[in-house]
PDB file of C-alpha atoms in Angstrom:
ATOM      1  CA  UNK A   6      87.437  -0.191 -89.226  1.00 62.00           C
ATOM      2  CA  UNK A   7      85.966   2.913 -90.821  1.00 64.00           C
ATOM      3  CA  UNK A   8      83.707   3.401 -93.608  1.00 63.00           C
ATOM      4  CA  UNK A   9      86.611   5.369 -95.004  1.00 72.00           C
ATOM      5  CA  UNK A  10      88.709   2.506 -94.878  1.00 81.00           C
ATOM      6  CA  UNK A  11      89.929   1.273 -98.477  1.00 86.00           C
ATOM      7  CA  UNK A  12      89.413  -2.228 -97.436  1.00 86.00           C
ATOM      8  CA  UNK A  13      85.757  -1.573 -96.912  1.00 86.00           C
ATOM      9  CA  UNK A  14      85.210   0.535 -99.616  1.00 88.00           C
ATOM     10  CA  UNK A  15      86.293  -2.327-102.352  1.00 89.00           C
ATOM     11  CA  UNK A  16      84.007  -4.496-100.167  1.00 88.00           C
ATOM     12  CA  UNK A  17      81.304  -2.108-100.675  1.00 89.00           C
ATOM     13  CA  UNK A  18      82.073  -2.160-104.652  1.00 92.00           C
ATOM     14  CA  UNK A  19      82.806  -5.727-104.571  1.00 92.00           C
ATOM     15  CA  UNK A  20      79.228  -6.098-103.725  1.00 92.00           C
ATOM     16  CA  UNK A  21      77.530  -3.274-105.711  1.00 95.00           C
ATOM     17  CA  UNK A  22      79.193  -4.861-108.802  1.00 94.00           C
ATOM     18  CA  UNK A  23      77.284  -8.109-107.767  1.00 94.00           C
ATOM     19  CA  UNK A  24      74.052  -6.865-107.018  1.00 94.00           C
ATOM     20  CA  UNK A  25      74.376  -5.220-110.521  1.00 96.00           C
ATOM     21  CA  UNK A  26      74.935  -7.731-112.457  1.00 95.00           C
ATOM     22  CA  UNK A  27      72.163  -9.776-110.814  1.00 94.00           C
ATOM     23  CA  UNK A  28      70.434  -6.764-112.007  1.00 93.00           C
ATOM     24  CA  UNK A  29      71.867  -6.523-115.161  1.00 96.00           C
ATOM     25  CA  UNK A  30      71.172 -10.953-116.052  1.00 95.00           C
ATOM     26  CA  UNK A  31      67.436 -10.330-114.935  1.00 94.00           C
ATOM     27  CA  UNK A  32      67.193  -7.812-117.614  1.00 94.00           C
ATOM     28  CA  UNK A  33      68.523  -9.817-120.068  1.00 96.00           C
ATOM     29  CA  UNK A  34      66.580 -12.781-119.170  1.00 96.00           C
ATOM     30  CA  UNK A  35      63.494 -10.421-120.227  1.00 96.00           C
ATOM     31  CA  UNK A  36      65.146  -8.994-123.837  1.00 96.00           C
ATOM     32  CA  UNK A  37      66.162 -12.881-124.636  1.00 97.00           C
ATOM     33  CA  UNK A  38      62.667 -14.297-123.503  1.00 97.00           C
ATOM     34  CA  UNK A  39      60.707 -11.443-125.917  1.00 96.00           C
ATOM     35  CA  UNK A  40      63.200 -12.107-128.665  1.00 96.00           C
ATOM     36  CA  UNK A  41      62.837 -16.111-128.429  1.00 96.00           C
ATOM     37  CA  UNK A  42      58.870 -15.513-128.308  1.00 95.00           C
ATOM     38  CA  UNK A  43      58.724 -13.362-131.173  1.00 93.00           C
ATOM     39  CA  UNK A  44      60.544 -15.641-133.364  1.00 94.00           C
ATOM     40  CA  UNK A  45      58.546 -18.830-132.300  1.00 92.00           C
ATOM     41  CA  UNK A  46      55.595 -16.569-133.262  1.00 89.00           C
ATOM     42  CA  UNK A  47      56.723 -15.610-136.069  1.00 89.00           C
ATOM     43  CA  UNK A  48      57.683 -18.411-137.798  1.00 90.00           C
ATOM     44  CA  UNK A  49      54.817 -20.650-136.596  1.00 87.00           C
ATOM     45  CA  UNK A  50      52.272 -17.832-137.869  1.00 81.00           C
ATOM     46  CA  UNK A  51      54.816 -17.979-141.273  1.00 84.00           C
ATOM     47  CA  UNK A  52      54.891 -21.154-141.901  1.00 83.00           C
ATOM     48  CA  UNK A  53      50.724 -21.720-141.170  1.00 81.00           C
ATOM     49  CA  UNK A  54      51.742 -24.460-138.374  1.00 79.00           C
ATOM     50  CA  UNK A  55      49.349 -22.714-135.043  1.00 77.00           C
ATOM     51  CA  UNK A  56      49.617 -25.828-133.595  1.00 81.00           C
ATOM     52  CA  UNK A  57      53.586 -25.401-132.729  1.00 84.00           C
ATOM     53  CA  UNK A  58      53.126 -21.956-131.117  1.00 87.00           C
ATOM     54  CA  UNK A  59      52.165 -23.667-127.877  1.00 89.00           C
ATOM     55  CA  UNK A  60      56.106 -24.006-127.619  1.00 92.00           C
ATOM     56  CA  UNK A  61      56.740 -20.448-127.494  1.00 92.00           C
ATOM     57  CA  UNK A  62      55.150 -21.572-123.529  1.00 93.00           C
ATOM     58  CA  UNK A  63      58.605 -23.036-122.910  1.00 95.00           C
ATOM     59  CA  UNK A  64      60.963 -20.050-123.233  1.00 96.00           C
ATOM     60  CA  UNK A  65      58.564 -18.085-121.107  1.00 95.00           C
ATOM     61  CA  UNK A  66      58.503 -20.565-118.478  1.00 95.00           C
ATOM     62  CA  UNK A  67      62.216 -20.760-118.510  1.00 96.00           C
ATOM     63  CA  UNK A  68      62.710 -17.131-118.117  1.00 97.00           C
ATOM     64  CA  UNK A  69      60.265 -16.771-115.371  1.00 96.00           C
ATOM     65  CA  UNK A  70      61.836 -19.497-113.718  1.00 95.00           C
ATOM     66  CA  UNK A  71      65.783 -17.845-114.182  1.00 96.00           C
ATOM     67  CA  UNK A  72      64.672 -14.003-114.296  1.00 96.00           C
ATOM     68  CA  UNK A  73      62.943 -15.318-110.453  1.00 96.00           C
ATOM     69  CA  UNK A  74      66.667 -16.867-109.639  1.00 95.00           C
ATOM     70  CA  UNK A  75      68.704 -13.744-110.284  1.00 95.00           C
ATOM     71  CA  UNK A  76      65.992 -11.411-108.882  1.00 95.00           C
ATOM     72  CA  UNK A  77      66.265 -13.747-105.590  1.00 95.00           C
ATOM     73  CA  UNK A  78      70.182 -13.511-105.600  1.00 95.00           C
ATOM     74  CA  UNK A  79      70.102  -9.914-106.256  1.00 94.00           C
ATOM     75  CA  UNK A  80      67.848  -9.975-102.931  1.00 94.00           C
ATOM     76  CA  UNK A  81      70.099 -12.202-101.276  1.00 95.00           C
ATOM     77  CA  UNK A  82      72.890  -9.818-101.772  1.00 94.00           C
ATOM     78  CA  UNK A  83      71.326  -7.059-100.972  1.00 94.00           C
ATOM     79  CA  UNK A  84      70.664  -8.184 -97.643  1.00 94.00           C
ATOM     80  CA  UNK A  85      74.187  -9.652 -96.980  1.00 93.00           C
ATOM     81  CA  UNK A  86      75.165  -5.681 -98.229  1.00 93.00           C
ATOM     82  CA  UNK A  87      72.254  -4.341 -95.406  1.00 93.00           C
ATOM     83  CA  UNK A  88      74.105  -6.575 -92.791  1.00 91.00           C
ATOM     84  CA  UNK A  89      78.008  -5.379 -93.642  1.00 91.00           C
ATOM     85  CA  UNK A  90      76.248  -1.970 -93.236  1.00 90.00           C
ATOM     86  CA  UNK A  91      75.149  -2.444 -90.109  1.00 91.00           C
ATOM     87  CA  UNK A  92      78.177  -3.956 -88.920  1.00 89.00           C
ATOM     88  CA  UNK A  93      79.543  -1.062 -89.922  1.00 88.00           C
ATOM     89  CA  UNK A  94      77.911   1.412 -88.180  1.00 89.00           C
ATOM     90  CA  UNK A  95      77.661  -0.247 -85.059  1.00 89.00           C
ATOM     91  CA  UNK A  96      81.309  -1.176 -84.716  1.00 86.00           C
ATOM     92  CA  UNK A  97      80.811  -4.680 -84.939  1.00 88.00           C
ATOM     93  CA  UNK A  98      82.296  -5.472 -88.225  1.00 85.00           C
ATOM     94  CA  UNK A  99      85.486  -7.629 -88.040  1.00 83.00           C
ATOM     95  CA  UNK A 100      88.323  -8.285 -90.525  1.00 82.00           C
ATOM     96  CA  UNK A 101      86.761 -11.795 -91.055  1.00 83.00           C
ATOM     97  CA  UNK A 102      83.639  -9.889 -92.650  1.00 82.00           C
ATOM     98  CA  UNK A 103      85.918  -7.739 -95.504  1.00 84.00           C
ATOM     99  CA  UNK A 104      85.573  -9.931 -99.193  1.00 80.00           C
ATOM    100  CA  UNK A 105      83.203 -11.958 -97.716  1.00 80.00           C
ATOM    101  CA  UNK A 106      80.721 -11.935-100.490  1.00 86.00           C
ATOM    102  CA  UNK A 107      77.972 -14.542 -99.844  1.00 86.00           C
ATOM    103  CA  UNK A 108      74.194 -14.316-100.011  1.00 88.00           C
ATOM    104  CA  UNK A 109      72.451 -13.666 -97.046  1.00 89.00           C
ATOM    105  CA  UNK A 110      68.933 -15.350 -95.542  1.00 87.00           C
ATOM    106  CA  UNK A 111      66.826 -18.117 -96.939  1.00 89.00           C
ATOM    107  CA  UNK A 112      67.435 -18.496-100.932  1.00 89.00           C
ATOM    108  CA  UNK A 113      63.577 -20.153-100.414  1.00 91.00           C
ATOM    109  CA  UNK A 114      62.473 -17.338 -98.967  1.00 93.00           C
ATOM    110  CA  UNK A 115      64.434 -15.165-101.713  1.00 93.00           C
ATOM    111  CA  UNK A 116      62.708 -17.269-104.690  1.00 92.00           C
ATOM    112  CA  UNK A 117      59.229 -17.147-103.496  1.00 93.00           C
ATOM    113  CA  UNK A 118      59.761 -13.478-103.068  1.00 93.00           C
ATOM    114  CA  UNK A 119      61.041 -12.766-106.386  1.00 93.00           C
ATOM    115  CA  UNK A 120      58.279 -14.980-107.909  1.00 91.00           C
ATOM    116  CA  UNK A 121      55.658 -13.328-106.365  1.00 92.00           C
ATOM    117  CA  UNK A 122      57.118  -9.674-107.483  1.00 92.00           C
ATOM    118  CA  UNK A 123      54.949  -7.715-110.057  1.00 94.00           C
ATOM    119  CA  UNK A 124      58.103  -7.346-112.244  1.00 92.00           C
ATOM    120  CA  UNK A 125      58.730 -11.472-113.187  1.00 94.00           C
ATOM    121  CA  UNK A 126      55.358 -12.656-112.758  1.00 93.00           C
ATOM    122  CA  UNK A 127      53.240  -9.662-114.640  1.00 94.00           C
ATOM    123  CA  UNK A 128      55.915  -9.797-117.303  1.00 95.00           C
ATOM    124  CA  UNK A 129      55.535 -13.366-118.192  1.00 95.00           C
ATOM    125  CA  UNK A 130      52.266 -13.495-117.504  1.00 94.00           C
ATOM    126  CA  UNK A 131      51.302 -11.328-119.412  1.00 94.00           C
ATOM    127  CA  UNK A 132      53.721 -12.538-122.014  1.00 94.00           C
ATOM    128  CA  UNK A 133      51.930 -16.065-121.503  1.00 93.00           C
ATOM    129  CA  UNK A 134      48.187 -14.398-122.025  1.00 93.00           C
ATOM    130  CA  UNK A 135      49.433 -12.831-125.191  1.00 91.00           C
ATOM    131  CA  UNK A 136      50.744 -16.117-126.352  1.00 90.00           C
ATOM    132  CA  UNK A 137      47.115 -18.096-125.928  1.00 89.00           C
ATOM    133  CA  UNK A 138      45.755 -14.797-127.958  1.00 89.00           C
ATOM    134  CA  UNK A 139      48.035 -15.454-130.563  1.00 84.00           C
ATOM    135  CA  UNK A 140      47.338 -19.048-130.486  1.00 83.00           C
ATOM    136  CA  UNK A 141      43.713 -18.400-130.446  1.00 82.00           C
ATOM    137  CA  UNK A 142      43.910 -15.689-133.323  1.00 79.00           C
ATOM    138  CA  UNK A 143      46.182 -17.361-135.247  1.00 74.00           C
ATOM    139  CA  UNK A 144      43.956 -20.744-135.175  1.00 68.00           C
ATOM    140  CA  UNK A 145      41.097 -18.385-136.112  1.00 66.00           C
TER     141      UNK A 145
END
């Protein structure tokens, strides 16, 4: 098989799509998180009740947790991409590989990974730290 082969090259999309949209669902995990935040904020601050805005803690937590999953998948996928590649190139790929879309590696691996990335944990980290300032200002 060839990389000009159509078979591969809906294989090749077939995965881009996924790695997208793993892209795509960790974005929106961030958007939804902010929005659910503000609102707890809001409202709590609104309705003079500082003592609730500890739950705006649980969205955030949530979101790191699930933004973390897709960012791992989108890993995963990646790599199982990186290995049709190869394949590829070195003329090892066989029919058996073509629509095989699975994640590749350790998903464990994957999650601690994506955890320890700058782009989940400093968002809701930060996130987090502005909630306790809210708290604390808001109490204040």
């Amino acid at each position: 098989m060839t990389d000009e082969s159509a078979s591969v090259q809906s294989h090749l999309q077939i995965m881009q799509g996924v790695i997208q949209r793993m892209a795509a669902n960790s974005s929106s995990c961030k958007t939804w998180c902010i929005t659910i935040v503000s609102a707890i904020l809001v409202v709590t601050a609104h309705k003079d009740k500082p003592e609730l805005i500890w739950l705006a803690l649980f969205p955030s937590i949530l979101f790191f947790v699930l933004d973390a999953y897709y960012l791992a998948l989108e890993k995963a996928f990646r790599a199982s991409y990186n290995a049709f590649l190869k394949k590829l190139h070195t003329g090892q790929l066989q029919p058996e590989d073509l629509y095989a879309v699975a994640p590749e590696g350790s998903m464990e691996q994957h999650r601690v990974e994506a955890a320890k990335s700058f782009s989940v944990w400093g968002f809701y980290g930060f996130l987090i730290i502005l909630v306790v300032i809210a708290w604390r200002f808001i109490l204040q």
